[in-house]
Coordinates of C-alpha atoms in Angstrom, one line a residue:
X255 CA -21.9 6.5 5.9
X256 CA -18.8 6.0 3.9
X257 CA -18.7 6.3 0.4
X258 CA -16.1 4.2 -1.8
X259 CA -14.9 7.0 -3.4
X260 CA -14.2 10.6 -2.3
X261 CA -14.6 14.1 -4.3
X262 CA -11.1 15.6 -5.1
X263 CA -10.5 18.1 -2.1
X264 CA -12.5 16.2 0.2
X265 CA -10.6 15.9 3.2
X266 CA -13.2 13.6 5.4
X267 CA -11.4 10.7 7.0
X268 CA -9.3 10.0 10.1
X269 CA -5.6 10.3 10.4
X270 CA -4.2 6.8 11.6
X271 CA -1.1 6.0 12.9
X272 CA -0.7 1.7 13.0
X273 CA 1.3 0.6 16.0
X274 CA 3.3 -2.6 15.6
X275 CA 5.0 -2.4 18.8
X276 CA 3.2 -5.7 19.9
X277 CA 5.4 -7.5 17.3
X278 CA 8.8 -8.9 17.8
X279 CA 10.3 -7.0 14.8
X280 CA 10.1 -3.8 13.0
X281 CA 8.9 -1.9 15.9
X282 CA 9.4 1.6 16.5
X283 CA 11.5 1.8 19.5
X284 CA 10.8 5.5 20.5
X285 CA 6.9 5.4 19.5
X286 CA 5.9 6.5 23.1
X287 CA 7.8 9.8 22.2
X288 CA 6.5 10.3 19.1
X289 CA 2.8 9.4 20.0
X290 CA 1.8 13.1 21.7
X291 CA 3.3 15.0 18.4
X292 CA 1.1 12.5 16.2
X293 CA -2.0 12.9 18.4
X294 CA -1.5 16.5 18.1
X295 CA -1.6 16.4 14.1
X296 CA -5.3 14.7 14.7
X297 CA -3.7 11.1 14.5
X298 CA -5.8 8.1 16.0
X299 CA -3.5 5.5 17.4
X300 CA -4.3 1.9 16.3
X301 CA -3.3 -1.8 17.3
X302 CA -4.9 -3.6 14.2
X303 CA -4.1 -6.9 16.5
X304 CA -6.3 -5.5 19.3
X305 CA -9.4 -5.1 17.0
X306 CA -12.0 -7.4 15.3
X307 CA -11.6 -7.7 11.6
X308 CA -14.9 -5.4 10.9
X309 CA -13.4 -2.7 13.3
X310 CA -10.0 -3.0 11.2
X311 CA -11.9 -2.9 7.8
X312 CA -14.1 0.1 9.4
X313 CA -10.9 1.9 10.8
X314 CA -9.1 1.8 7.4
X315 CA -12.1 2.6 5.2
X316 CA -12.5 5.8 6.9
X317 CA -9.0 6.5 6.9
X318 CA -7.4 9.5 4.8
X319 CA -3.9 9.3 6.0
X320 CA -2.0 6.0 7.0
X321 CA 1.0 6.2 9.1
X322 CA 2.7 2.8 9.8
X323 CA 5.9 0.9 9.6
X324 CA 6.2 -2.0 6.9
X325 CA 4.4 -4.6 8.3
X326 CA 1.5 -7.3 7.9
X327 CA -0.9 -4.9 9.4
X328 CA -0.7 -2.8 6.2
X329 CA -2.6 -5.4 4.1
X330 CA -5.8 -3.8 5.4
X331 CA -5.1 -0.8 3.1
X332 CA -7.2 -2.8 0.3
X333 CA -9.6 -1.5 2.5
X334 CA -9.2 2.3 2.1
X335 CA -10.9 4.6 -0.2
X336 CA -9.2 6.0 -3.4
X337 CA -7.1 9.3 -2.6
X338 CA -6.0 8.0 0.5
X339 CA -2.6 8.8 1.5
X340 CA -0.1 6.0 3.0
X341 CA 3.3 6.9 4.6
X342 CA 5.3 3.7 5.2
X343 CA 8.2 3.6 7.5
X344 CA 11.4 1.2 6.9
X345 CA 14.5 0.9 8.8
X346 CA 17.8 2.2 6.7
X347 CA 18.8 -0.7 4.5
X348 CA 15.4 -1.9 4.5
X349 CA 13.6 0.0 1.8
X350 CA 12.6 -2.6 -0.7
X351 CA 10.1 -3.2 -3.6
X352 CA 7.3 -2.8 -1.2
X353 CA 4.2 -4.7 -1.8
X354 CA 2.2 -1.9 0.0
X355 CA 3.5 0.6 -2.6
X356 CA 2.4 -1.6 -5.4
X357 CA -1.2 -1.7 -4.0
X358 CA -1.4 1.8 -3.1
X359 CA -0.3 2.8 -6.7
X360 CA -3.2 0.5 -8.0
X361 CA -5.8 2.3 -5.5
X362 CA -4.6 5.7 -6.5
X363 CA -3.3 6.7 -3.2
X364 CA -0.6 9.0 -2.4
X365 CA 2.5 7.4 -1.3
X366 CA 5.4 8.4 0.8
X367 CA 8.1 6.6 2.9
X368 CA 10.1 7.4 5.9
X369 CA 13.5 5.5 6.9
X370 CA 14.6 5.3 10.4
X371 CA 17.3 4.2 12.1
X372 CA 18.1 0.4 12.1
X373 CA 18.2 -1.3 15.7
X374 CA 19.0 -4.9 15.5
X375 CA 17.1 -7.4 17.2
X376 CA 16.5 -11.3 17.4
X377 CA 14.4 -11.2 14.1
X378 CA 17.0 -9.4 12.3
X379 CA 19.7 -11.7 12.9
X380 CA 17.5 -14.2 11.1
X381 CA 16.5 -11.8 8.3
X382 CA 18.0 -8.5 7.7
X383 CA 14.6 -6.7 6.6
X384 CA 13.5 -7.2 10.2
X385 CA 15.3 -4.9 12.6
X386 CA 13.3 -2.3 15.0
X387 CA 13.9 1.2 14.2
X388 CA 14.1 4.7 15.8
X389 CA 12.8 7.9 14.4
X390 CA 14.0 11.2 14.5
X391 CA 11.1 13.0 16.3
X392 CA 11.7 16.6 15.1
X393 CA 11.9 15.0 11.4
X394 CA 9.3 12.7 11.3
X395 CA 6.6 15.3 12.7
X396 CA 7.7 18.1 10.3
X397 CA 7.4 15.5 7.5
X398 CA 4.0 14.1 8.5
X399 CA 2.4 18.0 9.3
X400 CA 3.8 18.7 5.6
X401 CA 1.7 15.9 4.3
X402 CA -1.2 16.5 6.3
X403 CA -1.4 20.2 5.2
X404 CA -1.0 19.3 1.7
X405 CA -3.8 17.2 2.0
X406 CA -5.8 20.0 3.9
X407 CA -5.2 22.0 0.6
X408 CA -6.8 19.7 -1.8
X409 CA -3.8 18.1 -3.3

């Protein structure tokens, strides 16, 4: 049974990486290279488009850290518990006043963002905020490890 609130220092909950690689934009092109390291850190890989709405709600409700590229799949953070950590991924030049940052601040989340290398695609020619991206594997995993360890120490 999950509770809507957690005690300070409660580190229950899952670490979720939200994939959007079935999308046509803001895909992480080197995702397959990153997944083994994320799994080693304890992340579960989730593709919301492949899940029922109730399964998406349950996954986000039970999460303690969400790592995801900016996109519609992050609307599910409204189901997360207070004190969840959100790490949002943007392509370079695409960092903007994220609605998810505003939601996270209202829900008492810890919020971080990561910037990856921009890779143009058909969608980014229409809208400059929609390129795909590539992430530096070592830098990403090092940063995410620090966030996970900080959370394990009761923030």
